[in-house]
XYZ file of C-alpha atoms in Angstrom:
340
model
C -20.685 12.404 0.571
C -22.935 9.405 1.241
C -21.048 6.911 3.402
C -21.675 3.173 3.069
C -21.336 1.739 6.584
C -21.167 -1.917 5.561
C -17.833 -3.713 5.883
C -16.110 -5.175 2.843
C -16.127 -8.954 2.750
C -12.481 -9.308 1.813
C -11.147 -12.861 1.373
C -8.711 -14.108 4.013
C -5.540 -15.818 2.744
C -3.220 -17.679 5.134
C 0.391 -16.918 4.226
C 1.574 -19.848 6.377
C -0.447 -22.191 4.177
C 1.055 -20.689 1.016
C 4.473 -21.461 2.480
C 3.283 -24.999 3.255
C 3.937 -24.585 6.956
C 1.866 -24.408 10.095
C -0.888 -26.672 8.854
C -1.497 -28.758 11.950
C -2.491 -32.365 11.409
C -2.252 -32.193 7.633
C -0.063 -34.783 5.951
C 0.022 -33.028 2.601
C 1.193 -29.481 3.112
C 1.977 -29.275 -0.604
C -1.663 -29.788 -1.510
C -2.765 -27.231 1.079
C -0.215 -24.762 -0.314
C -1.455 -25.226 -3.884
C -5.038 -24.704 -2.792
C -4.163 -21.522 -0.911
C -2.211 -20.171 -3.895
C -5.219 -20.757 -6.125
C -7.428 -19.076 -3.517
C -5.068 -16.077 -3.539
C -5.198 -15.794 -7.322
C -8.986 -16.027 -7.423
C -9.351 -13.401 -4.697
C -7.033 -10.933 -6.440
C -8.824 -11.606 -9.714
C -12.295 -11.040 -8.269
C -11.639 -8.409 -5.578
C -8.065 -7.108 -5.890
C -7.747 -6.923 -2.077
C -7.219 -9.626 0.545
C -6.459 -9.961 4.224
C -3.140 -11.813 4.478
C -3.154 -13.775 7.728
C 0.199 -14.678 9.350
C 1.736 -12.217 6.877
C 5.403 -13.069 7.351
C 6.152 -9.971 9.447
C 5.938 -10.668 13.173
C 3.258 -8.829 15.198
C 5.997 -7.651 17.570
C 7.948 -6.082 14.709
C 4.817 -4.319 13.484
C 3.925 -3.062 16.978
C 7.461 -1.769 17.496
C 7.341 0.073 14.202
C 4.004 1.664 15.069
C 5.492 2.890 18.359
C 8.476 4.390 16.526
C 6.161 5.961 13.972
C 4.161 7.693 16.696
C 7.376 8.988 18.257
C 8.418 10.448 14.914
C 5.157 12.221 14.150
C 4.924 13.515 17.729
C 8.150 15.492 17.223
C 7.859 19.270 16.822
C 7.502 20.395 13.240
C 10.854 22.189 13.523
C 12.544 18.816 14.033
C 10.594 17.082 11.284
C 11.601 19.839 8.862
C 15.211 18.653 9.198
C 14.207 15.602 7.131
C 11.759 17.433 4.881
C 11.095 15.773 1.534
C 12.020 18.155 -1.267
C 11.393 18.346 -4.986
C 15.117 18.731 -5.656
C 16.050 15.384 -4.085
C 17.008 12.579 -6.532
C 13.979 10.540 -5.441
C 11.693 13.533 -5.007
C 9.696 14.786 -2.025
C 8.446 11.343 -0.981
C 11.867 10.641 0.541
C 11.649 12.069 4.045
C 8.866 13.759 5.995
C 6.135 15.873 4.446
C 2.418 16.135 3.783
C 0.251 16.571 0.673
C -0.962 19.945 1.977
C 2.641 21.185 2.188
C 3.489 20.036 -1.333
C 0.258 20.734 -3.180
C -0.706 23.826 -5.123
C -4.173 23.334 -3.608
C -3.638 22.665 0.113
C -7.277 23.382 0.923
C -8.328 20.153 -0.831
C -5.190 18.038 -0.256
C -5.258 14.755 1.660
C -5.224 15.224 5.451
C -2.117 13.261 6.420
C 1.608 13.349 7.034
C 4.087 10.752 5.842
C 7.672 9.639 6.280
C 9.025 7.748 3.287
C 12.110 5.672 2.531
C 13.442 3.617 -0.348
C 16.117 0.911 -0.263
C 18.719 2.174 2.191
C 21.949 3.129 0.485
C 24.693 5.712 0.556
C 25.321 8.438 -2.000
C 23.000 10.971 -3.643
C 19.930 8.724 -3.307
C 20.423 8.102 0.404
C 17.351 8.189 2.617
C 16.828 10.939 5.180
C 16.689 9.726 8.770
C 15.808 11.685 11.906
C 18.638 12.266 14.357
C 18.746 10.271 17.581
C 16.345 7.630 16.225
C 18.623 4.691 15.334
C 15.901 2.129 16.102
C 13.674 3.624 13.418
C 16.292 3.024 10.735
C 17.058 -0.520 11.901
C 13.405 -1.529 12.254
C 12.159 0.081 9.065
C 14.969 -1.447 7.006
C 14.211 -4.868 8.504
C 10.532 -4.377 7.668
C 11.446 -3.343 4.108
C 13.537 -6.474 3.533
C 10.982 -8.815 5.090
C 8.211 -7.361 2.934
C 10.383 -7.898 -0.155
C 10.595 -11.589 0.788
C 6.821 -11.786 1.266
C 6.295 -10.062 -2.089
C 8.474 -12.665 -3.813
C 6.406 -15.507 -2.338
C 3.118 -13.918 -3.376
C 4.341 -13.222 -6.915
C 5.597 -16.803 -7.180
C 2.156 -18.040 -6.147
C 0.496 -15.927 -8.832
C 2.942 -17.128 -11.506
C 2.311 -20.766 -10.615
C -1.430 -20.174 -10.728
C -1.247 -19.419 -14.464
C 1.174 -22.249 -15.219
C 4.424 -20.254 -15.253
C 7.687 -20.796 -13.391
C 7.594 -19.799 -9.729
C 10.724 -17.651 -10.113
C 9.418 -15.644 -13.063
C 9.101 -12.341 -11.213
C 12.305 -12.454 -9.146
C 14.506 -10.700 -11.758
C 11.752 -8.119 -12.287
C 11.991 -6.815 -8.698
C 15.574 -7.682 -7.748
C 16.671 -4.027 -7.645
C 14.350 -3.556 -4.659
C 13.049 -0.192 -5.876
C 10.195 -0.405 -3.384
C 8.867 2.396 -1.216
C 7.951 2.273 2.483
C 5.767 4.899 4.096
C 4.827 5.574 7.690
C 1.473 7.336 7.480
C -0.140 9.576 10.061
C -3.689 10.886 9.798
C -4.159 13.524 12.543
C -7.377 13.658 14.505
C -9.588 16.406 13.094
C -13.091 17.779 13.656
C -15.784 15.841 11.790
C -16.671 18.912 9.708
C -13.187 18.795 8.115
C -14.411 15.883 6.008
C -16.994 18.045 4.261
C -14.333 19.282 1.854
C -11.367 16.902 2.313
C -10.534 13.277 3.008
C -7.538 11.508 4.476
C -6.617 9.842 1.182
C -8.609 10.483 -1.994
C -9.868 7.689 -4.202
C -6.994 6.051 -6.074
C -5.416 2.848 -7.251
C -1.850 1.973 -6.282
C 0.761 2.614 -8.929
C 3.125 -0.305 -9.009
C 3.282 -4.021 -8.364
C 1.670 -4.956 -5.035
C 1.053 -3.265 -1.672
C 1.256 -4.656 1.877
C -0.564 -2.459 4.372
C -0.564 -2.670 8.162
C -3.187 -0.605 10.018
C -3.717 0.366 13.629
C -7.210 0.207 15.157
C -8.259 3.477 13.569
C -10.842 2.917 10.865
C -11.490 4.731 7.618
C -9.993 2.598 4.835
C -12.620 1.811 2.215
C -12.395 -0.542 -0.770
C -14.556 -0.208 -3.888
C -16.454 -3.374 -4.802
C -17.476 -4.546 -8.276
C -20.717 -2.549 -8.101
C -18.855 0.706 -7.443
C -19.784 0.848 -3.752
C -17.107 1.753 -1.191
C -17.119 -0.367 1.966
C -15.006 -0.192 5.117
C -12.092 -2.627 5.484
C -11.270 -2.599 9.209
C -8.099 -3.967 10.747
C -8.095 -7.733 11.264
C -5.772 -9.150 13.973
C -2.474 -10.648 12.728
C -3.275 -9.659 9.152
C -1.871 -7.343 6.555
C -4.011 -6.034 3.729
C -2.630 -6.878 0.290
C -3.750 -5.300 -2.967
C -2.779 -5.325 -6.620
C -1.115 -2.282 -8.221
C -1.632 -0.879 -11.712
C 1.449 -2.432 -13.276
C 0.861 -5.961 -12.018
C -2.705 -5.702 -13.292
C -1.332 -4.699 -16.701
C 1.085 -7.613 -16.662
C -1.821 -9.997 -16.061
C -3.748 -8.280 -18.885
C -6.332 -6.926 -16.456
C -7.271 -10.318 -15.032
C -6.022 -9.193 -11.607
C -7.866 -6.127 -10.322
C -6.138 -2.887 -9.392
C -8.976 -1.775 -7.137
C -9.919 1.763 -6.153
C -9.718 2.590 -2.460
C -9.641 5.612 -0.164
C -9.315 6.691 3.475
C -12.201 8.765 4.806
C -13.751 9.429 8.219
C -14.383 6.323 10.338
C -17.949 5.114 10.937
C -19.656 7.445 13.424
C -19.590 6.272 17.037
C -21.509 7.734 19.974
C -20.325 8.156 23.545
C -22.400 7.278 26.621
C -24.242 10.600 26.380
C -25.208 10.047 22.758
C -22.705 12.532 21.349
C -20.568 11.626 18.357
C -17.047 10.744 19.443
C -14.144 12.823 18.102
C -12.184 11.485 15.154
C -8.869 10.320 16.564
C -5.397 9.988 15.098
C -4.858 7.075 12.723
C -1.589 5.377 11.747
C -0.648 2.876 9.081
C 2.522 1.377 7.597
C 2.636 0.725 3.870
C 5.073 -1.239 1.723
C 4.604 -0.361 -1.939
C 6.272 -3.094 -3.975
C 7.644 -1.862 -7.301
C 9.142 -3.408 -10.396
C 12.639 -2.462 -11.521
C 12.288 1.060 -12.990
C 13.620 0.189 -16.474
C 11.381 -2.859 -16.850
C 8.974 -2.675 -19.788
C 5.577 -3.756 -18.523
C 3.323 -5.536 -20.978
C 0.771 -8.345 -20.702
C 2.215 -11.815 -20.271
C 1.568 -14.114 -23.232
C -0.042 -16.617 -20.855
C -2.713 -14.010 -20.035
C -3.594 -13.186 -23.640
C -6.079 -15.355 -25.521
C -8.442 -15.063 -28.461
C -11.271 -14.300 -26.031
C -9.075 -11.946 -23.994
C -6.664 -10.249 -26.419
C -3.903 -7.919 -25.276
C -5.501 -4.992 -23.422
C -2.516 -2.709 -22.751
C 0.349 -1.119 -24.642
C 3.850 -1.442 -23.137
C 4.877 1.088 -20.503
C 8.155 1.602 -18.649
C 7.592 0.842 -14.972
C 9.552 3.770 -13.557
C 7.970 6.310 -15.899
C 4.458 5.156 -15.004
C 5.191 5.520 -11.291
C 6.821 8.950 -11.776
C 3.742 10.283 -13.523
C 1.416 9.023 -10.786
C 3.650 10.407 -8.017
C 3.800 13.753 -9.835
C 0.003 13.828 -9.769
C 0.059 13.189 -6.015
C 2.483 16.018 -5.292
C 0.869 18.488 -7.691
C -2.767 18.009 -6.689
C -2.193 16.905 -3.100
C -3.975 13.606 -3.730
C -3.552 10.738 -6.188
C -7.024 10.795 -7.729
C -6.674 10.442 -11.483
C -9.112 11.752 -14.056
C -9.655 8.351 -15.641
C -9.305 6.365 -12.450
C -7.828 3.439 -14.382
C -4.511 1.688 -14.779
């Protein structure tokens, strides 16, 4: 694999400006907010990925969740198996702890990572699995889930306004909160491991919109318009936001659901000129999803004579199920067509 070492020039969007707050010395926060919303739309149209500065989730909350994530993945495998994600669970094997190599029919090529996943916390047959003696994890991850839902609503409102629609258009489309949160752990491995496997194979995200928080470990790459993958390193006090397949469909392809992957970080040498080992990497992902029974089709406002309707209707939940099935069958979410 030829690795492009250049960094992606992702646009930076200030969430505080979208909210119309925190704009020191500006007498017209409304104008600033409108400009930032337009900037967001243009960036997601042209790139599909942005850095979201002041992302609405406090840095302290994110740091605390990273610490809890490390505690979870540091547990012995025997303990983690008590919350093992299984195919026979109502929400499938993503709910709980597992890894693509454990689930895949082809573990030798599966993504090199572990994950712990939760949906909206509830009781009954769809209840999440939580590790014993880790009450802070449940409290903090649920708080993160709900805060990210609020951020998602603001961003979707901004996109609706940018095409002349009502700000509240999307609220009833995501009000069931069928989102998915994942704590992701990429263990440190020898560099030669990457000759046949990666940490997360090339893919697009399945649903509406993703908010991603990374630690200092590098490796995330975003595909630009020319088809070149470039590194997207962590930026302080920023989340990374990207468009999912279904939101792209709803905007008739005018917003980009962009391919991305997680590979080895750029090579770094120690004082003796030897390549440094590839360390552990952690990230926290909020995958925003539409209500599962929602029929996704291009909005009329996005269809014109020059840009006629590009997509047939699909049911949101069925689309996501098929993509998740691919992930758990192959051990990675790379699709044959690589499109939405």
